[in-house]
Amino acid sequence: MNTPRIVLAGGTGFLGRSLAKAFSERGYEVVVLTRYPERPVPGARTVKWDGRSAGPWTSELEEARAVINLAGKNVDCRYTPKALTEINASRVESVRTLGDAIHRCLVPPEVWVQASSLAIHGNAGDRECDELAPPGDGIPVKTCLNWEAAFAHSPTPRTRRVVLRISFVLGRGQGALRRMERLTRCFLGGRMGSGRQFISWIHIRDMVRIFLRAVENPNMTGLYAATGPEPVNNRDFMRALRKALHRPWSPPLPAWLVPFGCCLLRTEPVLALTGRRGVPRRLLDEGFEFAFPVLQGALADLYSKPSAVYR
C-alpha cells in the first residue's frame, strides 16, 4: 500500500514547517513545493516550483491525499506599490496554478485546503466575525477577496475543498509573535494605540490540529474561521504577554507614534492598530475542542518550557 502523500505549497515558513512535522509523524509522505528546494524542511522532501507555472512538480499531485496551499508573500512589510503587487500576485497566481494542475490530474488529490486570512473582515471593532460576517474595507481586505475569488473560480470538481481563514498563530519565537516577544523583553510591551483593537489568536498546536482535521475528516468542507474561541483586545493581549515573559508594566505606545515605530521595524501601522473579533463558529458547532482556548494558558504552554512542541 502506498504511503499517503501531502503536498504543501509554500511550506517553508513557520506554519508550513509545523505542518510538515505533524503530518510526517502521522505517517504521511510530505512534499513541500518551494522556490528554494535547497533549504531543507524537516520531515519533508522539497520540490522546486515558482508558484506561477506548471513544471515537473505537477506529478506530485497525482493520487495525493491532500494539497495544502500556504503560498504568499509575507504581509508583515511596508506596503509599497511593489510589495502590494507581490502580495496579491503571489496569492492569486499560486491558487490559479495549483487549480489548473489539479484539474489536469488523472487521479486528483482528495482534498485541497486553501489558506486565507481573517483580515478579510478589516478593522471590525467589537463586531463578531464568524464565517457569515461580511468583508470589511482596506488593503488587506482586497487582497483576501482576490485570494478567495481565485480559489472559488479554480475548476477542481473531483476534489473536496476547504478554506481556512487563519488568525494570529502563536508560536514561541515564531511568526508575528516573535517581534512582540522582543519588544516585550525590552520593556516595550505596552498597548498599541487605544488598545481596544481585537486580536484573534490561536495556539500553533490547535492550528495544526485544524489542518489535520481538514485533511482527514471527509465531512469538513467549505469555509472555516481558523481562530481560537476567545479573542482579546490588544491591551489584554500585551498584559498577558508581559506576565508570561515576566516583565512589568510597560508604557503604552500612542497611535500617533505607531507609524514611526513601524517605519523603523519595516512594517505597516494597519497591522498594529486594527483588528477583528474572530469566532470559529463552524468548528465549535462541529464539536472541535481547542486544547488552548484561553490566552493565558496558551502563552504559559509556550513559555514555560525550554521549547514548544511545534516551533
Coordinates of N, CA, C and O in Angstrom, one line a residue, residues 87 105 129 142 211 241 249 261 300:
I87 N 2.4 40.9 -3.0 CA 1.5 40.2 -2.0 C 0.3 39.6 -2.8 O -0.1 38.5 -2.6
C105 N -5.1 16.5 -13.4 CA -4.6 15.2 -12.8 C -5.6 14.1 -13.3 O -6.8 14.3 -13.4
C129 N -16.9 38.2 14.2 CA -16.6 37.9 12.8 C -16.5 36.3 12.6 O -15.5 35.7 12.9
K142 N -8.9 43.7 0.4 CA -8.9 43.5 -1.1 C -8.0 42.3 -1.5 O -8.4 41.5 -2.3
F211 N -5.8 21.8 10.6 CA -5.3 21.3 9.3 C -5.4 19.8 9.2 O -5.9 19.3 8.1
L241 N 1.0 38.8 27.7 CA 2.4 38.5 27.2 C 3.5 39.0 28.2 O 4.4 38.3 28.4
W249 N 4.8 46.3 34.1 CA 4.0 47.3 33.3 C 4.9 48.0 32.3 O 6.1 48.4 32.6
G261 N 7.4 54.0 14.7 CA 7.9 52.7 15.2 C 7.8 51.7 14.0 O 8.8 50.9 13.8
A300 N 1.3 30.4 28.6 CA 2.1 29.6 29.6 C 2.6 28.3 29.0 O 3.8 28.0 29.3

